[in-house]
């Protein structure tokens, strides 16, 4: 049987199951199909090239049908009449609370640092190990949710708070010092609009409210966090969420604590045709099984009447009473706060596999990304056309012939005098080790970014897996050290370098050491400021072990592979220099032209990913979901190609100016886009983020410098390598005999007269 027919017969049943959307977590997922396709492609002669397009067309809709392959649904059922749970279909729903953060400060604090209700078992699920591995500490929230159980008003707990006084000398009660510090932290967090992050059934709890748009209409905006309170200053200005109810929060210099949560949970009940019912035990169909689709919350500051009971205290909200607030008085005093919640369950016809559509809806409306893709393709075509024109002109030099007349001879030399610097062009640069180091580390950063984006494009690194993208990026960076060792040693040996071991050691330890030391210093500053979002010591030790035990050996392994190969370097062969035959180029004029070209070259590639950088910054600062990893991967590829083409053009124009020391200049040309990136990030933060303290500003500036430095190395690598290969190819085409043809005595005399 032909391999094509056999392959299609094996794929067809899986494709039918995936496309019908019977289950979102079927055993034969699209990743299995893709794995089978790659396996068939790797076998020599097993997969005809004509079938590759057919298989990709088949796989494309499957990846759309299943976007989050790592997320699995949880089924919930009502209790049996005797109060027991259905096997494999629980009734209780776990709620997890993450660290509290704010867009006005880089410091984050654990949930248990505040005077909130807490539970004894504060362990987190293993699904959130990626977040715990770095900074976020996720604990169980004290709310008890039960499937389809309506709750009018339940009291979570009653907490006694110590309101600090303005006279610090009177805050001397040592027995209540811990409560006093937590209350002070709460008041400071309310002023800075700190947000809570809750997770229920692996999806974030959202806060939705009405906002006014440009056409004076009001639309619903949802965030993946909710505030702990709001503050009204001494002028009566209502800050942050106090504006949601203008007539309610009016007390000056008051801290309003949102102590009541109205939770609305949307679920999809199982139908008679639901295939996943077969996975439940007998009798589960009568217990109304279903899956959670959406969770929304509304916060408010209320006063309640608590009805104490043994099992579960309840409450009654006093609607006419003023909201709960407290002020700073001269002396500290105690105040009891009751935390409560209500739960309302609503049915929905939306299937579980589409529940992330609501969360991703604000970002999916950004059709401008598709427009930028088309625009960047046009720009890429224009730059490619310019590069083709340059190559055509270079090839023309090999077909040009000398005229018998001397004037035409010198006209030709004036036009193509850059072809006379072959000897100087391939001389070894002064900073050969610096150039090879930039190429090696830049290739490592680029490979790590591309591998991470490729994995994310398949949906593995999705919002359903918080923290996975950080783990994947670290692993990809460590594994990319092998590529860094190969390219760094390859370039260094091509320059005629003799100390390749020293070069490899610098590639392994210099730049990673700078980043690691920088990262440790930032963590130390966060710890000294009392923040809880510093990386744990165990994580720092693991990162150090990955660097010293995996990344560094891989770099030396790649360097050893290249060191064993014979060195065929154009730099050793370039001994003749004809630069003396050229007229000297004015240094000031050449520098001005270089600066203008370098500044212009950095703008165009950055425009390819400019909009994506905007959305990524919104994701980092304002918790907006960003999931366009496929488009970002395409944009990054376009960005790299644009950088390569502009570097080639810039190098060619340098030769036209008679400049032979092009190595470091080309590195700076590609990396100059990092300057524009740095300026844009600073502009975004200054315009949209209001950082309150100088420590936060310093940390943000430091991380921005780290990111732009990595960006500089990556683009410097992809500026140097294509330019270097282009020059080698270009001077292989141009005939050396034609370039080095000596001038006759008559021509020399005429040249002296000119």
XYZ file of C-alpha atoms in Angstrom:
754
model
C 0.000 0.000 0.000
C 1.417 3.447 -0.828
C 2.674 5.385 2.155
C 0.357 8.312 1.356
C -2.780 6.173 1.566
C -1.541 4.463 4.710
C -0.778 7.778 6.383
C -4.145 9.296 5.534
C -5.953 6.211 6.805
C -4.134 6.478 10.119
C -4.826 10.202 10.453
C -8.473 10.193 9.355
C -10.066 8.652 12.497
C -8.128 10.992 14.770
C -9.005 13.994 12.620
C -12.696 13.153 12.762
C -12.629 12.927 16.557
C -10.743 16.209 16.914
C -12.884 18.171 14.473
C -16.185 17.010 15.933
C -15.224 18.528 19.273
C -16.598 15.582 21.216
C -14.070 16.088 23.976
C -11.550 18.750 24.736
C -9.116 16.318 26.307
C -9.397 13.266 24.118
C -6.479 10.845 24.262
C -5.649 11.241 20.582
C -5.031 14.962 20.460
C -3.625 17.120 17.741
C -0.205 16.842 19.316
C -0.337 13.108 18.555
C -1.089 13.874 14.912
C 1.731 16.397 14.696
C 4.110 13.957 16.395
C 3.175 11.290 13.862
C 3.692 13.713 10.968
C 7.136 14.717 12.196
C 8.016 11.070 12.696
C 7.019 10.301 9.112
C 8.952 13.300 7.784
C 12.148 12.183 9.500
C 12.107 8.779 7.812
C 14.007 8.999 4.514
C 11.726 8.509 1.556
C 8.667 7.714 3.655
C 6.823 10.986 3.103
C 6.624 12.468 -0.400
C 7.177 16.247 -0.476
C 3.880 16.722 -2.281
C 2.014 15.441 0.784
C 3.533 17.863 3.291
C 1.131 20.654 2.324
C -1.862 18.307 2.577
C -0.881 17.248 6.086
C -0.348 20.830 7.218
C -3.771 21.783 5.883
C -5.254 18.885 7.858
C -3.368 19.805 11.018
C -4.151 23.537 10.906
C -7.867 23.333 11.798
C -7.082 20.703 14.406
C -4.800 23.059 16.269
C -7.610 25.594 16.204
C -10.101 23.042 17.508
C -7.830 22.250 20.419
C -5.980 25.295 21.659
C -4.981 24.362 25.202
C -3.771 20.746 25.065
C -2.413 20.854 28.616
C -5.709 21.834 30.277
C -8.064 19.080 31.380
C -11.701 19.589 32.422
C -12.974 18.963 35.918
C -16.420 17.440 36.317
C -18.587 18.397 39.290
C -21.749 16.728 40.608
C -24.326 17.181 43.333
C -23.964 15.146 46.484
C -25.754 11.870 47.006
C -28.777 12.021 49.340
C -26.604 10.611 52.136
C -24.144 13.501 51.745
C -21.300 11.617 50.027
C -19.570 12.672 46.824
C -19.784 10.904 43.484
C -16.475 9.143 42.667
C -14.401 11.100 40.123
C -16.978 13.889 40.279
C -16.407 16.080 43.349
C -18.810 18.567 44.809
C -16.400 20.948 46.502
C -14.480 23.420 44.370
C -11.031 24.594 45.413
C -10.217 28.297 45.333
C -6.609 29.501 45.218
C -5.294 32.986 45.964
C -2.099 34.359 44.461
C 0.156 37.177 45.554
C -1.231 40.697 45.625
C 0.401 43.201 43.292
C -0.085 46.711 41.973
C 0.822 48.654 38.858
C 2.209 51.401 41.103
C 4.856 49.261 42.744
C 7.041 46.297 41.798
C 6.664 44.779 45.262
C 4.155 41.954 45.653
C 2.931 40.491 48.937
C 1.602 37.090 49.889
C -2.058 36.670 50.702
C -1.283 35.673 54.304
C 0.588 38.928 54.977
C -2.704 40.832 55.149
C -5.380 40.679 57.855
C -7.561 38.431 55.720
C -9.159 35.128 56.565
C -6.837 32.180 56.060
C -6.941 28.401 56.147
C -4.647 26.003 57.964
C -3.726 24.080 54.822
C -2.003 26.693 52.689
C -0.516 24.319 50.126
C -1.043 24.940 46.432
C -1.831 22.616 43.599
C 1.025 21.076 41.626
C -0.403 22.710 38.499
C 0.901 26.071 39.711
C 4.424 24.880 40.399
C 5.699 27.036 37.547
C 4.588 30.186 39.364
C 5.887 28.987 42.718
C 9.221 28.144 41.113
C 9.850 31.841 40.537
C 7.990 34.455 42.559
C 4.256 33.896 42.949
C 3.121 32.169 46.142
C -0.295 30.556 45.652
C -2.276 29.400 48.695
C -5.776 28.105 49.279
C -8.416 30.769 49.759
C -10.750 30.450 52.767
C -13.939 30.310 50.686
C -15.878 27.047 50.451
C -17.629 26.640 47.106
C -19.989 23.763 46.442
C -21.357 22.819 43.059
C -24.756 24.420 42.284
C -25.213 25.579 45.878
C -26.688 29.063 46.117
C -25.347 31.160 48.983
C -27.175 34.284 50.136
C -24.565 35.583 52.568
C -22.009 33.462 54.381
C -19.432 34.781 56.796
C -15.893 33.649 56.086
C -14.485 34.900 59.384
C -14.358 37.868 61.708
C -10.966 39.516 61.929
C -9.778 42.005 64.506
C -7.702 44.778 62.984
C -5.503 47.272 64.799
C -5.960 50.630 63.109
C -2.618 52.447 63.509
C -2.636 55.921 65.015
C -0.870 58.996 63.762
C 1.164 59.224 67.000
C 3.689 56.403 66.628
C 4.830 56.735 70.243
C 1.457 55.384 71.375
C 1.673 52.288 69.155
C 3.660 50.378 71.780
C 1.514 47.331 72.491
C 4.021 44.572 71.659
C 1.436 41.797 71.906
C -0.471 43.302 68.998
C 2.516 44.490 66.985
C 2.023 41.808 64.295
C -1.613 42.828 63.814
C -0.553 46.458 63.688
C 2.024 45.795 60.949
C -0.448 43.809 58.862
C -2.996 46.622 59.199
C -0.399 49.193 58.159
C 0.457 47.043 55.156
C -3.245 46.797 54.282
C -3.719 50.567 54.407
C -0.664 51.126 52.241
C -1.902 48.485 49.790
C -5.302 50.178 49.568
C -3.615 53.480 48.719
C -1.586 51.813 45.945
C -4.619 49.889 44.610
C -3.280 46.382 45.200
C -5.185 43.621 43.435
C -6.101 40.072 44.422
C -5.659 37.188 41.970
C -7.873 34.152 42.484
C -7.992 30.934 40.510
C -11.008 28.638 40.401
C -10.991 25.517 38.249
C -7.774 26.721 36.566
C -9.315 29.969 35.285
C -8.922 33.431 36.806
C -11.720 35.131 38.695
C -12.752 38.249 36.776
C -14.072 41.620 37.847
C -16.314 43.260 35.229
C -17.491 46.863 35.213
C -18.802 49.484 32.818
C -16.422 51.915 31.136
C -17.139 54.870 28.874
C -15.716 54.659 25.356
C -15.030 57.355 22.783
C -18.551 57.388 21.311
C -19.994 58.231 24.767
C -21.434 54.738 25.119
C -20.606 52.344 27.948
C -19.084 48.928 27.404
C -18.199 46.125 29.777
C -14.540 45.728 30.690
C -13.258 42.696 32.602
C -10.019 42.281 34.521
C -8.411 39.144 35.888
C -8.052 40.656 39.348
C -10.095 42.634 41.857
C -9.052 45.331 44.359
C -8.919 44.944 48.113
C -10.233 48.457 48.693
C -10.069 52.081 47.623
C -8.971 55.389 49.096
C -10.432 58.906 49.203
C -7.794 61.585 49.780
C -7.984 64.730 51.902
C -9.423 66.710 48.961
C -12.318 64.295 48.564
C -10.945 62.835 45.325
C -12.187 59.299 44.830
C -9.352 57.121 43.595
C -9.414 53.911 41.614
C -12.484 51.741 42.256
C -14.135 54.331 44.501
C -15.236 55.956 41.240
C -17.483 52.964 40.541
C -20.069 54.333 42.975
C -19.578 58.087 43.187
C -22.271 58.775 45.746
C -21.252 55.991 48.127
C -17.538 56.418 48.858
C -17.302 60.096 49.855
C -15.593 60.251 53.258
C -12.329 62.202 53.108
C -9.055 60.543 54.120
C -10.895 57.242 54.436
C -9.736 53.715 53.645
C -12.615 51.621 52.284
C -12.108 47.874 52.659
C -13.998 45.594 50.272
C -15.088 42.935 52.723
C -17.915 41.377 50.696
C -17.735 39.391 47.460
C -20.669 38.622 45.166
C -19.576 35.595 43.139
C -21.407 34.537 39.981
C -20.414 31.136 38.568
C -21.534 30.036 35.120
C -21.618 26.305 34.429
C -22.512 24.050 31.522
C -24.697 21.082 32.529
C -24.177 17.741 30.866
C -26.652 16.857 28.139
C -27.904 13.492 27.009
C -25.457 13.537 24.087
C -22.406 14.551 26.124
C -19.774 11.945 25.430
C -17.829 12.623 28.618
C -20.701 11.216 30.683
C -19.373 7.761 29.872
C -16.304 8.500 31.997
C -18.448 8.955 35.114
C -19.589 6.034 37.296
C -23.107 4.667 37.288
C -25.618 6.908 38.975
C -23.676 10.106 38.271
C -26.085 11.176 35.522
C -28.808 11.716 38.125
C -26.535 14.026 40.154
C -26.609 16.846 37.548
C -22.965 16.752 36.412
C -21.509 19.851 34.814
C -18.413 21.902 34.117
C -17.478 25.425 35.144
C -17.406 27.988 32.338
C -16.896 31.377 33.922
C -16.429 33.034 37.331
C -17.082 36.713 37.964
C -16.951 38.693 41.183
C -18.257 42.038 42.405
C -16.609 43.714 45.390
C -18.236 46.047 47.879
C -17.711 47.550 51.299
C -20.652 46.731 53.570
C -21.730 46.417 57.171
C -23.365 43.124 58.108
C -25.393 41.593 60.883
C -23.622 38.324 61.698
C -25.753 35.327 62.649
C -23.355 32.983 64.400
C -23.841 29.269 63.936
C -21.795 26.149 64.628
C -21.417 24.955 61.047
C -21.486 28.078 58.914
C -22.158 31.623 60.175
C -24.491 33.637 57.970
C -25.064 37.342 57.633
C -27.494 40.008 56.564
C -26.228 43.035 54.677
C -27.470 46.399 55.919
C -28.113 48.163 52.625
C -28.918 51.577 54.088
C -25.821 51.634 56.282
C -22.678 53.484 55.156
C -19.822 51.394 53.784
C -17.085 50.013 55.984
C -14.120 52.359 56.273
C -11.483 53.407 58.779
C -9.280 56.434 59.299
C -5.965 57.128 60.924
C -6.567 58.772 64.289
C -4.203 59.934 66.996
C -4.213 56.647 68.879
C -4.412 53.131 67.536
C -7.623 51.245 68.116
C -9.069 47.830 67.402
C -11.859 47.196 64.940
C -13.595 43.955 64.053
C -14.184 43.294 60.364
C -16.469 40.557 59.041
C -15.586 39.070 55.648
C -18.525 37.603 53.748
C -19.513 36.323 50.322
C -22.504 35.252 48.266
C -22.638 32.720 45.424
C -25.025 32.574 42.502
C -24.957 29.728 39.946
C -26.145 30.271 36.373
C -26.588 27.820 33.506
C -24.878 28.349 30.168
C -25.018 26.677 26.764
C -21.335 27.365 26.112
C -19.167 24.260 25.957
C -16.194 23.864 28.237
C -13.703 23.948 25.345
C -14.768 27.529 24.498
C -14.695 29.005 27.985
C -11.388 30.804 27.412
C -13.011 32.746 24.569
C -14.621 35.081 27.088
C -11.340 35.758 28.833
C -9.490 36.249 25.560
C -12.271 38.321 23.975
C -10.717 41.749 24.689
C -7.523 40.696 22.941
C -9.169 38.800 20.085
C -10.815 42.035 18.924
C -7.403 43.507 18.130
C -7.606 42.896 14.389
C -4.927 45.508 13.953
C -2.371 42.730 14.485
C -3.420 41.149 11.215
C -3.096 44.508 9.493
C 0.417 44.958 10.865
C 1.313 41.520 9.540
C 0.318 42.567 6.020
C 2.107 45.885 6.425
C 5.308 44.199 7.589
C 5.188 41.768 4.690
C 5.069 44.741 2.317
C 8.040 46.342 4.082
C 9.893 43.030 3.932
C 9.236 42.790 0.198
C 10.563 46.324 -0.286
C 13.777 45.607 1.652
C 14.219 42.329 -0.182
C 13.868 44.155 -3.487
C 16.520 46.658 -2.410
C 18.858 43.812 -1.457
C 18.284 42.135 -4.814
C 19.157 45.379 -6.601
C 22.427 45.589 -4.664
C 23.303 41.984 -5.521
C 22.540 42.622 -9.176
C 24.855 45.618 -9.212
C 27.592 43.559 -7.585
C 27.224 40.825 -10.179
C 27.471 43.505 -12.839
C 31.051 44.235 -11.812
C 32.186 40.829 -13.035
C 30.801 41.552 -16.493
C 32.268 45.032 -16.839
C 35.256 45.340 -19.165
C 38.006 47.900 -19.390
C 37.778 50.421 -22.147
C 40.823 51.276 -24.149
C 40.478 54.904 -23.196
C 42.091 55.947 -19.941
C 39.250 58.259 -18.862
C 36.761 55.413 -18.888
C 39.236 53.352 -16.874
C 39.288 55.888 -14.062
C 35.529 56.422 -14.274
C 35.054 52.713 -13.698
C 37.472 52.724 -10.758
C 35.674 55.670 -9.197
C 32.365 53.847 -9.454
C 33.611 50.464 -8.217
C 36.492 51.515 -5.980
C 34.985 49.521 -3.086
C 36.014 46.347 -4.927
C 39.687 47.283 -4.452
C 39.738 46.760 -0.666
C 39.616 42.988 -0.626
C 42.799 42.750 1.416
C 41.712 45.208 4.086
C 38.167 43.894 4.211
C 39.196 40.438 5.391
C 41.767 41.549 7.897
C 41.179 40.280 11.400
C 39.321 42.852 13.547
C 40.982 44.329 16.589
C 38.318 43.035 18.957
C 37.845 39.595 17.490
C 36.967 38.013 20.841
C 34.329 40.668 21.560
C 32.727 40.130 18.157
C 32.651 36.345 18.554
C 31.280 36.699 22.088
C 28.405 38.900 20.879
C 27.637 36.451 18.080
C 27.605 33.462 20.430
C 25.437 34.987 23.142
C 23.146 36.641 20.605
C 22.527 33.310 18.915
C 21.726 31.746 22.289
C 19.134 34.396 23.127
C 17.603 34.172 19.653
C 17.369 30.378 19.659
C 15.812 30.404 23.122
C 13.195 32.968 22.050
C 12.332 31.138 18.827
C 12.068 27.753 20.562
C 9.831 29.213 23.266
C 7.569 30.861 20.691
C 7.375 27.641 18.672
C 6.272 25.698 21.742
C 3.812 28.444 22.690
C 2.365 28.484 19.164
C 1.132 24.915 19.680
C -0.871 26.053 22.706
C 1.268 24.324 25.313
C 2.313 27.613 26.934
C -1.162 29.046 27.263
C -2.864 31.180 29.934
C -4.235 27.902 31.284
C -0.669 27.071 32.405
C 0.546 30.070 34.411
C 4.290 30.023 34.894
C 4.956 27.484 32.145
C 6.347 30.054 29.737
C 9.015 31.099 32.252
C 10.117 27.520 32.820
C 10.181 26.833 29.091
C 12.226 29.944 28.337
C 14.841 29.003 30.941
C 15.116 25.448 29.613
C 15.386 26.648 26.010
C 18.075 29.148 26.955
C 20.128 26.475 28.707
C 19.854 24.062 25.782
C 20.730 26.786 23.261
C 24.193 27.070 24.790
C 25.372 24.394 22.363
C 24.565 26.708 19.422
C 26.343 29.573 21.178
C 29.516 27.512 21.546
C 29.478 26.504 17.881
C 28.964 29.981 16.411
C 31.257 31.796 18.821
C 34.171 29.431 18.167
C 33.439 29.343 14.440
C 33.672 33.121 14.141
C 36.700 33.367 16.419
C 38.656 30.740 14.476
C 37.681 32.387 11.191
C 39.298 35.568 12.490
C 42.499 33.620 13.048
C 42.171 33.567 16.831
C 44.423 31.203 18.747
C 42.850 31.246 22.220
C 39.554 29.541 21.462
C 39.350 28.046 24.956
C 39.458 31.502 26.510
C 36.822 32.644 24.049
C 34.602 29.689 24.972
C 35.025 30.369 28.684
C 33.990 33.987 28.195
C 30.990 32.875 26.132
C 29.962 30.502 28.919
C 30.426 32.754 31.929
C 30.638 36.460 31.057
C 27.153 37.411 29.848
C 25.264 34.729 31.870
C 27.254 35.827 34.918
C 26.261 39.446 34.375
C 22.584 38.523 34.064
C 22.653 36.144 37.020
C 24.433 38.634 39.287
C 22.060 41.373 38.173
C 19.058 39.178 38.900
C 20.352 38.227 42.357
C 20.978 41.899 43.168
C 17.411 42.832 42.192
C 16.053 40.011 44.355
C 18.132 41.213 47.282
C 16.716 44.722 46.922
C 13.156 43.347 46.847
C 13.814 41.304 49.989
C 15.259 44.320 51.800
C 12.113 46.278 50.907
C 9.924 43.552 52.412
C 8.423 42.247 49.174
C 7.399 38.624 48.750
C 7.944 38.436 44.989
C 11.660 37.752 45.248
C 12.855 34.487 43.769
C 13.382 31.808 46.449
C 16.902 30.731 47.310
C 16.159 27.201 46.104
C 15.230 28.553 42.676
C 18.414 30.623 42.519
C 20.417 27.510 43.405
C 18.667 25.523 40.665
C 19.358 28.263 38.121
C 23.017 28.329 39.173
C 23.228 24.547 38.811
C 21.645 24.691 35.348
C 24.156 27.331 34.335
C 27.276 25.616 35.655
C 26.316 21.972 35.098
C 24.327 22.128 31.846
C 24.760 25.398 29.978
C 28.531 25.756 30.365
C 29.324 22.121 29.379
C 27.073 22.448 26.332
C 28.954 25.587 25.292
C 32.298 23.805 25.579
C 30.883 20.816 23.694
C 29.823 23.025 20.800
C 33.202 24.758 20.794
C 35.024 21.415 20.772
C 33.037 20.278 17.740
C 34.217 23.335 15.813
C 37.782 23.209 17.160
C 38.284 19.738 15.696
C 37.433 20.941 12.210
C 40.158 22.367 9.938
C 40.134 26.137 9.782
C 39.667 27.623 6.316
C 39.694 31.341 7.024
C 39.505 34.065 4.385
C 41.347 36.330 6.807
C 44.627 34.389 6.490
C 44.456 34.543 2.711
C 43.835 38.276 2.544
C 47.362 39.685 2.554
C 47.289 42.145 -0.326
C 45.974 45.602 0.391
C 45.026 48.096 -2.264
C 43.458 50.617 0.063
C 46.386 52.956 -0.530
C 45.299 53.393 -4.149
C 42.014 54.986 -3.022
C 41.535 58.637 -2.173
C 41.120 59.218 1.580
C 37.543 59.557 2.786
C 36.866 62.522 5.109
C 36.381 61.091 8.598
C 33.695 63.534 9.677
C 31.641 63.010 6.544
C 31.934 59.233 6.845
C 30.931 59.258 10.527
C 27.899 61.429 9.867
C 26.742 59.134 7.081
C 27.307 56.062 9.255
C 25.345 57.558 12.132
C 22.424 58.480 9.889
C 22.349 55.034 8.307
C 22.613 53.296 11.686
C 19.784 55.348 13.183
C 17.590 54.683 10.164
C 18.427 50.976 10.175
C 17.222 50.493 13.745
C 13.723 51.881 13.244
C 12.352 49.672 10.484
C 12.877 46.215 12.065
C 11.486 47.353 15.406
C 8.296 48.461 13.676
C 7.567 44.820 12.866
C 7.058 43.914 16.538
C 6.144 47.345 17.872
C 2.467 46.559 18.444
C 3.214 43.198 20.034
C 5.557 44.913 22.474
C 2.674 47.199 23.428
C 0.383 44.244 24.174
C 3.122 42.413 26.082
C 3.724 45.466 28.276
C -0.010 45.674 28.954
C 0.075 42.026 29.943
C 2.933 42.629 32.384
C 1.550 45.769 33.998
C -2.234 45.568 33.663
C -2.916 41.786 33.622
C -4.320 41.819 30.095
C -4.225 38.432 28.414
C -1.749 38.024 25.567
C -1.955 34.800 23.576
C -1.026 35.739 19.988
C 2.138 33.635 20.084
C 1.663 32.384 16.527
C 1.473 35.914 15.122
C 4.364 36.950 17.331
C 6.485 34.106 15.952
C 5.789 35.243 12.381
C 6.556 38.845 13.323
C 9.827 37.867 14.980
C 10.898 35.967 11.864
C 10.054 39.019 9.722
C 11.911 41.176 12.216
C 15.051 39.017 11.982
C 14.931 38.970 8.170
C 14.561 42.763 8.069
C 17.514 43.125 10.415
C 19.627 40.855 8.223
C 18.761 42.697 5.020
C 19.351 46.137 6.506
C 22.678 45.003 7.956
C 23.765 43.780 4.517
C 22.774 47.075 2.924
C 24.517 49.034 5.670
C 27.691 46.987 5.228
C 27.604 47.531 1.479
C 27.248 51.287 1.918
C 30.222 51.263 4.293
C 32.323 49.671 1.583
C 31.192 52.397 -0.797
C 32.585 54.885 1.735
C 35.886 53.008 1.797
C 35.485 51.759 5.393
C 37.007 48.335 5.961
C 36.632 48.051 9.754
C 33.017 46.965 9.383
C 32.775 44.261 12.044
C 31.936 46.288 15.147
C 29.981 48.827 13.100
C 27.638 46.168 11.766
C 27.182 44.805 15.285
C 26.194 48.253 16.476
C 23.846 48.789 13.560
C 21.728 45.757 14.351
C 21.851 46.348 18.069
C 20.959 50.018 17.792
C 17.298 49.022 17.644
C 17.722 48.178 21.342
C 18.040 51.915 21.984
C 14.639 52.527 20.400
C 13.182 49.616 22.361
C 14.557 51.010 25.615
C 13.179 54.474 24.900
C 9.750 53.091 24.021
C 9.530 50.984 27.196
C 10.504 53.990 29.305
C 7.927 56.117 27.458
C 5.228 53.493 28.074
C 6.019 53.286 31.790
C 6.162 57.055 32.268
C 2.899 57.602 30.398
C 0.794 54.677 31.656
C 2.343 53.526 34.943
C 2.465 55.648 38.085
C 5.289 54.251 40.198
C 5.181 55.699 43.694
C 8.625 54.930 45.177
C 12.148 55.302 43.866
C 13.002 51.650 44.547
C 10.328 50.492 42.117
C 11.613 52.915 39.498
C 15.170 51.648 39.932
C 14.126 47.989 39.673
C 12.004 48.650 36.580
C 14.879 50.538 34.975
C 17.262 47.678 35.779
C 15.015 45.001 34.293
C 14.469 47.182 31.229
C 18.228 47.469 30.752
C 18.570 43.693 31.087
C 15.895 43.074 28.466
C 17.299 45.605 26.010
C 20.834 44.270 26.493
C 19.659 40.763 25.582
C 17.817 42.280 22.627
C 21.021 44.090 21.576
C 23.052 40.869 21.609
C 20.429 38.965 19.621
C 20.149 41.582 16.895
C 23.910 42.146 16.790
C 24.323 38.448 16.037
C 21.804 38.496 13.192
C 23.392 41.635 11.782
C 26.924 40.298 11.719
C 26.420 36.738 10.442
C 24.504 37.527 7.209
C 26.791 40.488 6.437
C 29.871 38.343 6.924
C 28.529 35.575 4.699
C 27.418 38.141 2.125
C 30.889 39.676 1.913
C 32.501 36.264 1.526
C 30.083 35.376 -1.249
C 30.405 38.779 -2.888
C 34.190 38.718 -3.135
C 34.074 35.141 -4.322
C 32.010 36.357 -7.285
C 34.150 39.385 -8.082
C 37.200 38.285 -10.053
C 40.416 38.936 -8.153
C 42.436 39.104 -11.351
C 40.125 41.826 -12.593
C 40.404 43.750 -9.338
C 44.185 43.482 -9.023
C 44.983 44.216 -12.673
C 48.014 46.577 -12.605
C 47.831 49.916 -14.308
C 50.013 50.656 -17.291
C 52.650 53.387 -17.288
C 50.508 55.669 -19.449
C 47.538 55.235 -17.114
C 49.758 56.056 -14.127
C 50.911 59.277 -15.762
C 47.358 60.289 -16.543
C 46.366 59.484 -12.942
C 49.123 61.799 -11.713
C 47.827 64.576 -13.956
C 44.303 64.112 -12.596
